[in-house]
C-alpha cells in the first residue's frame, strides 16, 4: 500500500488546471451503454473511480480505449447482463447500469452498491422509480445481488420521495429509450445532472428540464454516437481554493466553474476568503486577512454541497472563534474528525434540534446508527502539529491532505487510495504549487 509523507507549513502559489468532473464522467460511461455507436468523451479525469467504472463496462462486453484524457467507448451489442460482485461492489455508481441494461436487453443482475463509509446509501428511490416504469426488481440477500427484468420500460410520472442525485440519473438513463413520456418530479438539480442531459441530447435523446425540479423525457427508438467534453470538477476547485486559504498562499484556478460554486463562494467570502475573477474561466483564491468563523449547513443543490464540508471544516479549524458544520445529506460524514483531533484541533459533535428529522435530512432517518451525529462545533485557530493519519473516504482524504499541508512538520497519511479515487495526480499538482509531498510504498515486512 502507498502513503504520503507531507512536509507542511509552506504557502501554495501558482496555477492549477481543474480536471473533468468525476461525478459526470462515471455517468457518461453508463450512458454509452444506450447505443451501439461510438461515444468519445474528452476531459475525463484519470482517477481510480474512472478505471473502476470502465472495468464495469468491460465486464459487460463493452470495448474501451483510453487516449490521454479522452475515452472512446463502443458498446458492441452488450452481451452480458451481470456485473460481477468483485467489479461492481467497488463502486456505488455501478448500480447506474440498471437503467440502460433494462432499456437495452431487458434484464440485469447487479451487486448491491450498499453502504460505504459515509452512510448506508441505499438505492430504494432508484428501484421505486424503475418499478414504476415496468421493471421487476428483487434483492437476493443470499448472494447480494439485485435481479431486475423488464419486457419494455414504459414512461411514467414519478415523484422522488426525497432528493437523489444518482437516482435522478438512473431514471433519466432508463427513460430515454422507454416507451412514451416520463416526467420526473422532485428531481435533483445538481449541476452534474445537467452535463449528463447535455450528453444524452448529443446522443439524440429527447430530454429537458421543464421546470424547477422537473425533468421531461420522451422515449426514442434508438440513440446514436456522440463526442462530448466533460465539465470541470467543482469539488476540485473548492479543494484548491481552501488549500490557498489555509496555507496563506494564492492559487489561480483555470477551467474555473464559479457558476457552480455559489453557496461556497458566499461562505468563503464571509470567512474572509477572496475569489478574484481573472477572466471568464479563471479565478484566483487567497485569504488576505484572518479567517473568520463561519457556520455552514450542507444542502442539496443549490445549497452548500456536502462534498465540500470536510475541507470546509479544516478551513474553520484555522478560524478565530467557534464555527459549526451541520451535515444534512449523509448520515455519517465526519470520519475525518478523529484524525484532525490527532493534529490538535478541538472539535465536538452535537445534534442541532430539528422538528421533523425525516423531512429535514436528505438520508432516510431510519438509516442512522446509534452514535451518529449530524453536526460538529469547531473552535479555532489551531496550530496543527504533525501526525500519522488515515484516509477513510475520498472527501475526508482531501481534508486530511489539506490538514497536513497546514501543519508544521512532517505528517504521514495512509489509505491514500481513497484520494486517488477522485483527484488526478494530486500530489504532483500540489507540488507544482509549492507543496512538499512524497508518495511512498510501504515496505513489505
Ligand atoms: C452523489 O451521490 C454523488 N456521487 C456524491 O458525491 C454527492 O455527495 C451526492 O450525490 C450529493 O450531491 C456521485 O455522483 C457518484 P444521493 P448519491 O442519491 O447519488 C440517500 C463524492 O464524494 N438515498 O443524492 O449517492 C443517500 O444515502 C460523492 O464524489 C437513499 O436513502 O447521493 C444519501 O444519504 C460522495 N435512497 C442521500 O439520500 C436512495 O435511493 C443523498 O443521496 C438514494 C439516496
GROMACS .gro file of C-alpha atoms and ligand atoms in nm:
model
  489
    1UNK     CA    1   0.000   0.000   0.000
    2UNK     CA    2   0.113   0.356  -0.060
    3UNK     CA    3   0.126   0.652   0.175
    4UNK     CA    4   0.211   1.023   0.161
    5UNK     CA    5   0.488   1.197   0.351
    6UNK     CA    6   0.387   1.564   0.372
    7UNK     CA    7   0.610   1.847   0.495
    8UNK     CA    8   0.355   2.116   0.577
    9UNK     CA    9   0.376   2.485   0.650
   10UNK     CA   10   0.457   2.636   0.310
   11UNK     CA   11   0.213   2.869   0.131
   12UNK     CA   12   0.084   2.730  -0.201
   13UNK     CA   13   0.102   2.963  -0.500
   14UNK     CA   14   0.067   2.932  -0.875
   15UNK     CA   15  -0.179   2.799  -1.131
   16UNK     CA   16  -0.375   2.476  -1.146
   17UNK     CA   17  -0.600   2.333  -1.417
   18UNK     CA   18  -0.919   2.178  -1.284
   19UNK     CA   19  -0.977   1.822  -1.411
   20UNK     CA   20  -1.301   1.689  -1.557
   21UNK     CA   21  -1.582   1.614  -1.312
   22UNK     CA   22  -1.569   1.262  -1.166
   23UNK     CA   23  -1.944   1.270  -1.100
   24UNK     CA   24  -2.017   1.337  -1.465
   25UNK     CA   25  -1.759   1.106  -1.624
   26UNK     CA   26  -1.886   0.799  -1.437
   27UNK     CA   27  -2.242   0.854  -1.561
   28UNK     CA   28  -2.130   0.943  -1.913
   29UNK     CA   29  -1.969   0.600  -1.935
   30UNK     CA   30  -2.301   0.442  -1.834
   31UNK     CA   31  -2.486   0.650  -2.094
   32UNK     CA   32  -2.262   0.493  -2.360
   33UNK     CA   33  -2.444   0.162  -2.297
   34UNK     CA   34  -2.753   0.318  -2.457
   35UNK     CA   35  -2.613   0.299  -2.810
   36UNK     CA   36  -2.409   0.058  -3.023
   37UNK     CA   37  -2.229   0.350  -3.182
   38UNK     CA   38  -1.906   0.503  -3.053
   39UNK     CA   39  -1.910   0.759  -2.773
   40UNK     CA   40  -1.600   0.978  -2.737
   41UNK     CA   41  -1.556   1.166  -2.410
   42UNK     CA   42  -1.295   1.439  -2.358
   43UNK     CA   43  -1.164   1.591  -2.034
   44UNK     CA   44  -1.205   1.263  -1.847
   45UNK     CA   45  -1.017   1.266  -1.513
   46UNK     CA   46  -0.774   0.973  -1.488
   47UNK     CA   47  -0.874   0.861  -1.137
   48UNK     CA   48  -0.937   0.516  -0.997
   49UNK     CA   49  -1.315   0.554  -0.988
   50UNK     CA   50  -1.300   0.612  -1.364
   51UNK     CA   51  -1.095   0.294  -1.413
   52UNK     CA   52  -1.334   0.106  -1.181
   53UNK     CA   53  -1.635   0.215  -1.387
   54UNK     CA   54  -1.458   0.126  -1.713
   55UNK     CA   55  -1.400  -0.221  -1.563
   56UNK     CA   56  -1.775  -0.244  -1.503
   57UNK     CA   57  -1.839  -0.164  -1.869
   58UNK     CA   58  -1.573  -0.411  -1.983
   59UNK     CA   59  -1.735  -0.679  -1.763
   60UNK     CA   60  -2.046  -0.630  -1.982
   61UNK     CA   61  -1.852  -0.683  -2.303
   62UNK     CA   62  -1.805  -0.315  -2.393
   63UNK     CA   63  -1.481  -0.206  -2.565
   64UNK     CA   64  -1.295   0.088  -2.411
   65UNK     CA   65  -0.997   0.289  -2.541
   66UNK     CA   66  -0.821   0.547  -2.324
   67UNK     CA   67  -0.619   0.813  -2.512
   68UNK     CA   68  -0.480   1.065  -2.263
   69UNK     CA   69  -0.781   1.232  -2.100
   70UNK     CA   70  -1.014   1.107  -2.376
   71UNK     CA   71  -1.203   0.778  -2.369
   72UNK     CA   72  -1.363   0.605  -2.668
   73UNK     CA   73  -1.638   0.357  -2.582
   74UNK     CA   74  -1.806   0.123  -2.827
   75UNK     CA   75  -2.078  -0.092  -2.682
   76UNK     CA   76  -2.086  -0.365  -2.942
   77UNK     CA   77  -2.427  -0.517  -2.872
   78UNK     CA   78  -2.399  -0.552  -2.496
   79UNK     CA   79  -2.390  -0.925  -2.438
   80UNK     CA   80  -2.367  -0.982  -2.067
   81UNK     CA   81  -2.632  -0.894  -1.813
   82UNK     CA   82  -2.438  -0.943  -1.491
   83UNK     CA   83  -2.197  -0.706  -1.322
   84UNK     CA   84  -1.971  -0.936  -1.117
   85UNK     CA   85  -1.962  -0.868  -0.742
   86UNK     CA   86  -1.584  -0.811  -0.734
   87UNK     CA   87  -1.620  -0.544  -1.005
   88UNK     CA   88  -1.949  -0.376  -0.909
   89UNK     CA   89  -1.906  -0.369  -0.534
   90UNK     CA   90  -1.604  -0.135  -0.556
   91UNK     CA   91  -1.813   0.146  -0.692
   92UNK     CA   92  -2.156   0.263  -0.577
   93UNK     CA   93  -2.225   0.417  -0.916
   94UNK     CA   94  -2.212   0.072  -1.078
   95UNK     CA   95  -2.585   0.048  -0.992
   96UNK     CA   96  -2.648   0.315  -1.256
   97UNK     CA   97  -2.612   0.050  -1.527
   98UNK     CA   98  -2.953  -0.086  -1.421
   99UNK     CA   99  -3.146   0.159  -1.635
  100UNK     CA  100  -2.958   0.116  -1.963
  101UNK     CA  101  -2.936  -0.262  -1.925
  102UNK     CA  102  -3.310  -0.288  -1.873
  103UNK     CA  103  -3.367  -0.050  -2.161
  104UNK     CA  104  -3.134  -0.236  -2.399
  105UNK     CA  105  -3.153  -0.606  -2.304
  106UNK     CA  106  -3.443  -0.622  -2.061
  107UNK     CA  107  -3.251  -0.774  -1.771
  108UNK     CA  108  -2.973  -0.702  -1.523
  109UNK     CA  109  -2.804  -0.860  -1.226
  110UNK     CA  110  -2.601  -0.612  -1.023
  111UNK     CA  111  -2.438  -0.626  -0.679
  112UNK     CA  112  -2.599  -0.420  -0.403
  113UNK     CA  113  -2.397  -0.095  -0.409
  114UNK     CA  114  -2.487  -0.062  -0.043
  115UNK     CA  115  -2.317   0.137   0.221
  116UNK     CA  116  -1.983   0.292   0.219
  117UNK     CA  117  -1.804   0.499   0.475
  118UNK     CA  118  -2.038   0.796   0.452
  119UNK     CA  119  -2.360   0.610   0.526
  120UNK     CA  120  -2.599   0.333   0.420
  121UNK     CA  121  -2.654   0.487   0.075
  122UNK     CA  122  -2.937   0.252  -0.033
  123UNK     CA  123  -3.094   0.279  -0.377
  124UNK     CA  124  -3.459   0.244  -0.272
  125UNK     CA  125  -3.553   0.564  -0.459
  126UNK     CA  126  -3.390   0.434  -0.778
  127UNK     CA  127  -3.569   0.099  -0.752
  128UNK     CA  128  -3.909   0.257  -0.679
  129UNK     CA  129  -3.884   0.468  -0.994
  130UNK     CA  130  -3.768   0.183  -1.219
  131UNK     CA  131  -4.051  -0.038  -1.093
  132UNK     CA  132  -4.298   0.236  -1.183
  133UNK     CA  133  -4.151   0.219  -1.534
  134UNK     CA  134  -4.236  -0.151  -1.553
  135UNK     CA  135  -3.924  -0.318  -1.417
  136UNK     CA  136  -3.945  -0.601  -1.169
  137UNK     CA  137  -3.654  -0.590  -0.927
  138UNK     CA  138  -3.577  -0.816  -0.634
  139UNK     CA  139  -3.284  -0.823  -0.396
  140UNK     CA  140  -3.144  -1.167  -0.313
  141UNK     CA  141  -2.962  -1.136   0.018
  142UNK     CA  142  -2.818  -1.486  -0.020
  143UNK     CA  143  -2.586  -1.366  -0.298
  144UNK     CA  144  -2.600  -0.987  -0.250
  145UNK     CA  145  -2.733  -0.916  -0.598
  146UNK     CA  146  -3.029  -0.722  -0.735
  147UNK     CA  147  -3.213  -0.922  -1.006
  148UNK     CA  148  -3.401  -0.697  -1.250
  149UNK     CA  149  -3.603  -0.758  -1.564
  150UNK     CA  150  -3.841  -0.563  -1.787
  151UNK     CA  151  -4.017  -0.657  -2.111
  152UNK     CA  152  -4.024  -0.294  -2.223
  153UNK     CA  153  -3.981   0.000  -1.991
  154UNK     CA  154  -4.264   0.248  -2.028
  155UNK     CA  155  -4.292   0.615  -1.940
  156UNK     CA  156  -4.446   0.725  -1.611
  157UNK     CA  157  -4.486   1.025  -1.383
  158UNK     CA  158  -4.257   0.965  -1.086
  159UNK     CA  159  -4.212   1.194  -0.787
  160UNK     CA  160  -3.895   1.126  -0.589
  161UNK     CA  161  -3.980   1.094  -0.219
  162UNK     CA  162  -3.655   1.283  -0.145
  163UNK     CA  163  -3.370   1.429  -0.348
  164UNK     CA  164  -3.136   1.179  -0.507
  165UNK     CA  165  -2.857   1.283  -0.742
  166UNK     CA  166  -2.779   0.943  -0.897
  167UNK     CA  167  -3.140   0.829  -0.854
  168UNK     CA  168  -3.244   1.109  -1.089
  169UNK     CA  169  -2.972   0.999  -1.330
  170UNK     CA  170  -3.074   0.631  -1.310
  171UNK     CA  171  -3.428   0.713  -1.418
  172UNK     CA  172  -3.312   0.953  -1.691
  173UNK     CA  173  -3.090   0.676  -1.831
  174UNK     CA  174  -3.383   0.433  -1.822
  175UNK     CA  175  -3.640   0.672  -1.969
  176UNK     CA  176  -3.458   0.791  -2.283
  177UNK     CA  177  -3.534   0.461  -2.461
  178UNK     CA  178  -3.857   0.377  -2.277
  179UNK     CA  179  -4.197   0.379  -2.449
  180UNK     CA  180  -4.371   0.714  -2.413
  181UNK     CA  181  -4.316   1.010  -2.187
  182UNK     CA  182  -4.159   1.013  -1.841
  183UNK     CA  183  -4.193   1.308  -1.605
  184UNK     CA  184  -3.954   1.312  -1.306
  185UNK     CA  185  -4.079   1.536  -1.025
  186UNK     CA  186  -3.878   1.646  -0.724
  187UNK     CA  187  -3.583   1.562  -0.949
  188UNK     CA  188  -3.235   1.661  -0.829
  189UNK     CA  189  -3.081   1.986  -0.951
  190UNK     CA  190  -2.711   1.905  -0.903
  191UNK     CA  191  -2.517   2.059  -1.192
  192UNK     CA  192  -2.355   1.729  -1.288
  193UNK     CA  193  -2.702   1.614  -1.399
  194UNK     CA  194  -2.722   1.899  -1.649
  195UNK     CA  195  -2.396   1.781  -1.806
  196UNK     CA  196  -2.538   1.429  -1.839
  197UNK     CA  197  -2.850   1.579  -2.000
  198UNK     CA  198  -2.616   1.756  -2.244
  199UNK     CA  199  -2.453   1.428  -2.342
  200UNK     CA  200  -2.785   1.244  -2.376
  201UNK     CA  201  -2.920   1.521  -2.603
  202UNK     CA  202  -2.599   1.497  -2.812
  203UNK     CA  203  -2.684   1.125  -2.849
  204UNK     CA  204  -3.030   1.214  -2.978
  205UNK     CA  205  -3.234   1.183  -2.658
  206UNK     CA  206  -3.543   1.397  -2.608
  207UNK     CA  207  -3.482   1.518  -2.251
  208UNK     CA  208  -3.507   1.859  -2.083
  209UNK     CA  209  -3.564   2.033  -1.755
  210UNK     CA  210  -3.920   2.172  -1.794
  211UNK     CA  211  -3.949   2.343  -1.454
  212UNK     CA  212  -3.758   2.359  -1.125
  213UNK     CA  213  -3.701   2.001  -1.007
  214UNK     CA  214  -3.890   1.861  -1.308
  215UNK     CA  215  -3.737   1.670  -1.600
  216UNK     CA  216  -3.938   1.550  -1.902
  217UNK     CA  217  -3.810   1.267  -2.121
  218UNK     CA  218  -3.977   1.138  -2.436
  219UNK     CA  219  -3.851   0.789  -2.526
  220UNK     CA  220  -3.695   0.750  -2.873
  221UNK     CA  221  -3.632   0.435  -3.077
  222UNK     CA  222  -3.254   0.449  -3.060
  223UNK     CA  223  -2.965   0.677  -2.964
  224UNK     CA  224  -2.657   0.743  -3.177
  225UNK     CA  225  -2.290   0.803  -3.107
  226UNK     CA  226  -2.157   1.140  -2.991
  227UNK     CA  227  -1.849   1.329  -2.884
  228UNK     CA  228  -1.873   1.524  -2.560
  229UNK     CA  229  -1.644   1.719  -2.324
  230UNK     CA  230  -1.696   1.666  -1.952
  231UNK     CA  231  -1.735   1.984  -1.743
  232UNK     CA  232  -1.469   2.077  -1.483
  233UNK     CA  233  -1.496   1.929  -1.133
  234UNK     CA  234  -1.638   2.181  -0.885
  235UNK     CA  235  -1.522   1.968  -0.591
  236UNK     CA  236  -1.163   2.002  -0.712
  237UNK     CA  237  -1.196   2.380  -0.738
  238UNK     CA  238  -1.323   2.409  -0.379
  239UNK     CA  239  -1.035   2.189  -0.257
  240UNK     CA  240  -0.772   2.412  -0.421
  241UNK     CA  241  -0.946   2.730  -0.302
  242UNK     CA  242  -0.929   2.610   0.058
  243UNK     CA  243  -0.570   2.492   0.007
  244UNK     CA  244  -0.477   2.851  -0.085
  245UNK     CA  245  -0.663   2.993   0.215
  246UNK     CA  246  -0.526   2.760   0.485
  247UNK     CA  247  -0.164   2.780   0.365
  248UNK     CA  248  -0.172   3.159   0.329
  249UNK     CA  249  -0.096   3.136  -0.041
  250UNK     CA  250  -0.278   3.220  -0.363
  251UNK     CA  251  -0.387   2.976  -0.632
  252UNK     CA  252  -0.520   3.067  -0.974
  253UNK     CA  253  -0.767   2.803  -1.090
  254UNK     CA  254  -0.801   2.758  -1.468
  255UNK     CA  255  -1.125   2.599  -1.601
  256UNK     CA  256  -1.291   2.761  -1.300
  257UNK     CA  257  -1.667   2.698  -1.272
  258UNK     CA  258  -1.771   2.985  -1.045
  259UNK     CA  259  -2.129   2.945  -1.166
  260UNK     CA  260  -2.139   2.605  -0.995
  261UNK     CA  261  -1.999   2.731  -0.666
  262UNK     CA  262  -2.249   2.991  -0.549
  263UNK     CA  263  -2.300   2.862  -0.197
  264UNK     CA  264  -1.927   2.805  -0.149
  265UNK     CA  265  -1.825   3.150  -0.275
  266UNK     CA  266  -2.064   3.330  -0.041
  267UNK     CA  267  -1.945   3.128   0.262
  268UNK     CA  268  -1.582   3.173   0.155
  269UNK     CA  269  -1.630   3.550   0.133
  270UNK     CA  270  -1.798   3.554   0.479
  271UNK     CA  271  -1.488   3.374   0.613
  272UNK     CA  272  -1.265   3.645   0.468
  273UNK     CA  273  -1.157   3.445   0.165
  274UNK     CA  274  -1.104   3.622  -0.167
  275UNK     CA  275  -1.210   3.479  -0.505
  276UNK     CA  276  -1.070   3.720  -0.764
  277UNK     CA  277  -1.215   3.694  -1.115
  278UNK     CA  278  -0.918   3.685  -1.353
  279UNK     CA  279  -1.117   3.608  -1.668
  280UNK     CA  280  -1.416   3.406  -1.789
  281UNK     CA  281  -1.269   3.076  -1.673
  282UNK     CA  282  -1.001   3.174  -1.420
  283UNK     CA  283  -1.033   3.258  -1.051
  284UNK     CA  284  -0.756   3.343  -0.806
  285UNK     CA  285  -0.818   3.224  -0.447
  286UNK     CA  286  -0.643   3.369  -0.141
  287UNK     CA  287  -0.700   3.467   0.222
  288UNK     CA  288  -0.593   3.832   0.252
  289UNK     CA  289  -0.688   3.861   0.619
  290UNK     CA  290  -0.771   3.645   0.923
  291UNK     CA  291  -1.012   3.355   0.871
  292UNK     CA  292  -1.349   3.445   1.022
  293UNK     CA  293  -1.553   3.167   1.189
  294UNK     CA  294  -1.848   3.088   0.960
  295UNK     CA  295  -2.129   2.836   1.014
  296UNK     CA  296  -2.247   2.621   0.725
  297UNK     CA  297  -2.531   2.374   0.674
  298UNK     CA  298  -2.491   2.130   0.384
  299UNK     CA  299  -2.787   2.117   0.149
  300UNK     CA  300  -2.892   1.973  -0.183
  301UNK     CA  301  -2.820   2.197  -0.484
  302UNK     CA  302  -2.803   2.494  -0.493
  303UNK     CA  303  -2.707   2.477  -0.125
  304UNK     CA  304  -2.363   2.422   0.026
  305UNK     CA  305  -2.256   2.089  -0.125
  306UNK     CA  306  -2.197   1.802   0.114
  307UNK     CA  307  -1.874   1.709  -0.067
  308UNK     CA  308  -1.728   2.042   0.042
  309UNK     CA  309  -1.793   2.010   0.414
  310UNK     CA  310  -1.476   1.819   0.510
  311UNK     CA  311  -1.234   2.067   0.351
  312UNK     CA  312  -1.452   2.346   0.491
  313UNK     CA  313  -1.429   2.207   0.844
  314UNK     CA  314  -1.049   2.201   0.806
  315UNK     CA  315  -1.060   2.565   0.692
  316UNK     CA  316  -1.261   2.652   1.005
  317UNK     CA  317  -1.002   2.490   1.235
  318UNK     CA  318  -0.785   2.788   1.134
  319UNK     CA  319  -1.056   3.048   1.202
  320UNK     CA  320  -1.051   3.278   1.507
  321UNK     CA  321  -1.350   3.151   1.703
  322UNK     CA  322  -1.629   2.895   1.702
  323UNK     CA  323  -1.781   2.756   1.378
  324UNK     CA  324  -2.034   2.482   1.317
  325UNK     CA  325  -2.087   2.238   1.029
  326UNK     CA  326  -2.429   2.076   1.006
  327UNK     CA  327  -2.440   1.780   0.761
  328UNK     CA  328  -2.792   1.715   0.631
  329UNK     CA  329  -2.735   1.499   0.318
  330UNK     CA  330  -2.548   1.196   0.455
  331UNK     CA  331  -2.584   1.041   0.799
  332UNK     CA  332  -2.220   0.975   0.871
  333UNK     CA  333  -1.974   1.205   0.705
  334UNK     CA  334  -1.736   1.309   0.982
  335UNK     CA  335  -1.474   1.032   0.962
  336UNK     CA  336  -1.200   1.298   0.939
  337UNK     CA  337  -1.279   1.444   1.285
  338UNK     CA  338  -1.084   1.181   1.481
  339UNK     CA  339  -0.784   1.243   1.253
  340UNK     CA  340  -0.798   1.622   1.287
  341UNK     CA  341  -0.812   1.577   1.666
  342UNK     CA  342  -0.485   1.384   1.641
  343UNK     CA  343  -0.332   1.704   1.497
  344UNK     CA  344  -0.457   1.912   1.788
  345UNK     CA  345  -0.787   2.051   1.665
  346UNK     CA  346  -1.073   2.092   1.909
  347UNK     CA  347  -1.393   1.964   1.751
  348UNK     CA  348  -1.707   1.846   1.934
  349UNK     CA  349  -2.006   1.657   1.797
  350UNK     CA  350  -2.359   1.775   1.861
  351UNK     CA  351  -2.708   1.733   1.718
  352UNK     CA  352  -2.895   2.056   1.643
  353UNK     CA  353  -3.263   2.033   1.741
  354UNK     CA  354  -3.469   1.952   1.431
  355UNK     CA  355  -3.852   1.938   1.435
  356UNK     CA  356  -3.909   1.668   1.174
  357UNK     CA  357  -3.577   1.489   1.102
  358UNK     CA  358  -3.725   1.261   0.835
  359UNK     CA  359  -3.818   1.556   0.615
  360UNK     CA  360  -3.527   1.778   0.720
  361UNK     CA  361  -3.249   1.531   0.640
  362UNK     CA  362  -3.191   1.400   0.287
  363UNK     CA  363  -3.094   1.050   0.405
  364UNK     CA  364  -3.359   0.807   0.532
  365UNK     CA  365  -3.379   0.886   0.903
  366UNK     CA  366  -3.412   0.516   0.979
  367UNK     CA  367  -3.067   0.452   0.828
  368UNK     CA  368  -2.888   0.621   1.116
  369UNK     CA  369  -2.690   0.407   1.354
  370UNK     CA  370  -2.670   0.479   1.728
  371UNK     CA  371  -2.388   0.720   1.796
  372UNK     CA  372  -2.401   0.909   1.465
  373UNK     CA  373  -2.405   1.287   1.491
  374UNK     CA  374  -2.511   1.542   1.234
  375UNK     CA  375  -2.306   1.844   1.339
  376UNK     CA  376  -1.967   1.948   1.469
  377UNK     CA  377  -1.855   2.258   1.661
  378UNK     CA  378  -1.501   2.369   1.576
  379UNK     CA  379  -1.303   2.608   1.792
  380UNK     CA  380  -1.001   2.767   1.634
  381UNK     CA  381  -0.748   2.865   1.548
  382UNK     CA  382  -0.540   2.553   1.599
  383UNK     CA  383  -0.173   2.535   1.513
  384UNK     CA  384  -0.168   2.175   1.386
  385UNK     CA  385   0.120   1.953   1.487
  386UNK     CA  386   0.222   1.675   1.251
  387UNK     CA  387   0.069   1.329   1.289
  388UNK     CA  388   0.017   0.987   1.130
  389UNK     CA  389  -0.325   0.996   0.962
  390UNK     CA  390  -0.557   0.752   0.782
  391UNK     CA  391  -0.794   0.849   0.498
  392UNK     CA  392  -1.133   0.679   0.539
  393UNK     CA  393  -1.311   0.811   0.229
  394UNK     CA  394  -1.250   1.037  -0.068
  395UNK     CA  395  -1.351   1.378   0.067
  396UNK     CA  396  -1.214   1.304   0.414
  397UNK     CA  397  -0.892   1.224   0.230
  398UNK     CA  398  -0.881   1.569   0.074
  399UNK     CA  399  -0.948   1.715   0.420
  400UNK     CA  400  -0.653   1.534   0.577
  401UNK     CA  401  -0.417   1.623   0.295
  402UNK     CA  402  -0.509   1.991   0.342
  403UNK     CA  403  -0.457   1.950   0.718
  404UNK     CA  404  -0.108   1.805   0.665
  405UNK     CA  405  -0.023   2.096   0.434
  406UNK     CA  406  -0.133   2.333   0.711
  407UNK     CA  407   0.062   2.158   0.988
  408UNK     CA  408   0.422   2.237   1.069
  409UNK     CA  409   0.648   1.936   1.045
  410UNK     CA  410   0.623   1.605   0.862
  411UNK     CA  411   0.294   1.410   0.855
  412UNK     CA  412   0.231   1.058   0.726
  413UNK     CA  413  -0.101   0.979   0.556
  414UNK     CA  414  -0.212   0.619   0.491
  415UNK     CA  415  -0.514   0.500   0.290
  416UNK     CA  416  -0.427   0.736   0.005
  417UNK     CA  417  -0.604   0.509  -0.245
  418UNK     CA  418  -0.911   0.695  -0.119
  419UNK     CA  419  -0.798   1.031  -0.255
  420UNK     CA  420  -0.677   0.870  -0.578
  421UNK     CA  421  -1.042   0.778  -0.641
  422UNK     CA  422  -1.133   1.139  -0.709
  423UNK     CA  423  -0.824   1.355  -0.764
  424UNK     CA  424  -0.593   1.303  -1.062
  425UNK     CA  425  -0.218   1.310  -0.981
  426UNK     CA  426  -0.300   1.512  -0.667
  427UNK     CA  427   0.048   1.528  -0.514
  428UNK     CA  428   0.209   1.622  -0.848
  429UNK     CA  429  -0.033   1.912  -0.895
  430UNK     CA  430   0.005   2.031  -0.534
  431UNK     CA  431   0.386   2.007  -0.551
  432UNK     CA  432   0.373   2.227  -0.861
  433UNK     CA  433   0.216   2.486  -0.627
  434UNK     CA  434   0.497   2.455  -0.372
  435UNK     CA  435   0.372   2.168  -0.155
  436UNK     CA  436   0.621   1.909  -0.032
  437UNK     CA  437   0.453   1.569  -0.070
  438UNK     CA  438   0.620   1.237  -0.148
  439UNK     CA  439   0.425   0.921  -0.238
  440UNK     CA  440   0.589   0.614  -0.084
  441UNK     CA  441   0.517   0.243  -0.089
  442UNK     CA  442   0.501   0.057   0.243
  443UNK     CA  443   0.791  -0.189   0.271
  444UNK     CA  444   0.682  -0.550   0.278
  445UNK     CA  445   0.795  -0.673   0.621
  446LIG     C1  446  -2.400   1.173  -0.547
  446LIG     O1  447  -2.415   1.064  -0.457
  446LIG     C2  448  -2.251   1.199  -0.559
  446LIG     N1  449  -2.186   1.080  -0.613
  446LIG     C3  450  -2.194   1.231  -0.421
  446LIG     O2  451  -2.054   1.256  -0.435
  446LIG     C4  452  -2.264   1.356  -0.371
  446LIG     O3  453  -2.216   1.385  -0.241
  446LIG     C5  454  -2.414   1.331  -0.365
  446LIG     O4  455  -2.462   1.290  -0.494
  446LIG     C6  456  -2.491   1.456  -0.328
  446LIG     O5  457  -2.479   1.550  -0.431
  446LIG     C7  458  -2.191   1.059  -0.748
  446LIG     O6  459  -2.249   1.133  -0.824
  446LIG     C8  460  -2.117   0.938  -0.797
  446LIG     P1  461  -2.793   1.095  -0.333
  446LIG     P2  462  -2.557   0.990  -0.446
  446LIG     O7  463  -2.856   0.982  -0.405
  446LIG     O8  464  -2.627   0.999  -0.574
  446LIG     C9  465  -2.981   0.879   0.046
  446LIG    C10  466  -1.826   1.212  -0.394
  446LIG     O9  467  -1.751   1.226  -0.296
  446LIG     N2  468  -3.050   0.797  -0.053
  446LIG    O10  469  -2.830   1.234  -0.370
  446LIG    O11  470  -2.532   0.858  -0.385
  446LIG    C11  471  -2.830   0.862   0.040
  446LIG    O12  472  -2.791   0.756   0.123
  446LIG    C12  473  -1.966   1.158  -0.374
  446LIG    O13  474  -1.794   1.239  -0.513
  446LIG    C13  475  -3.139   0.699  -0.008
  446LIG    O14  476  -3.160   0.682   0.111
  446LIG    O15  477  -2.634   1.084  -0.343
  446LIG    C14  478  -2.779   0.995   0.091
  446LIG    O16  479  -2.778   0.994   0.231
  446LIG    C15  480  -1.997   1.133  -0.229
  446LIG     N3  481  -3.202   0.622  -0.100
  446LIG    C16  482  -2.883   1.094   0.041
  446LIG    O17  483  -3.002   1.017   0.017
  446LIG    C17  484  -3.182   0.638  -0.236
  446LIG    O18  485  -3.244   0.565  -0.316
  446LIG    C18  486  -2.841   1.166  -0.086
  446LIG    O19  487  -2.811   1.065  -0.178
  446LIG    C19  488  -3.091   0.737  -0.279
  446LIG    C20  489  -3.028   0.816  -0.186
   0.00000   0.00000   0.00000
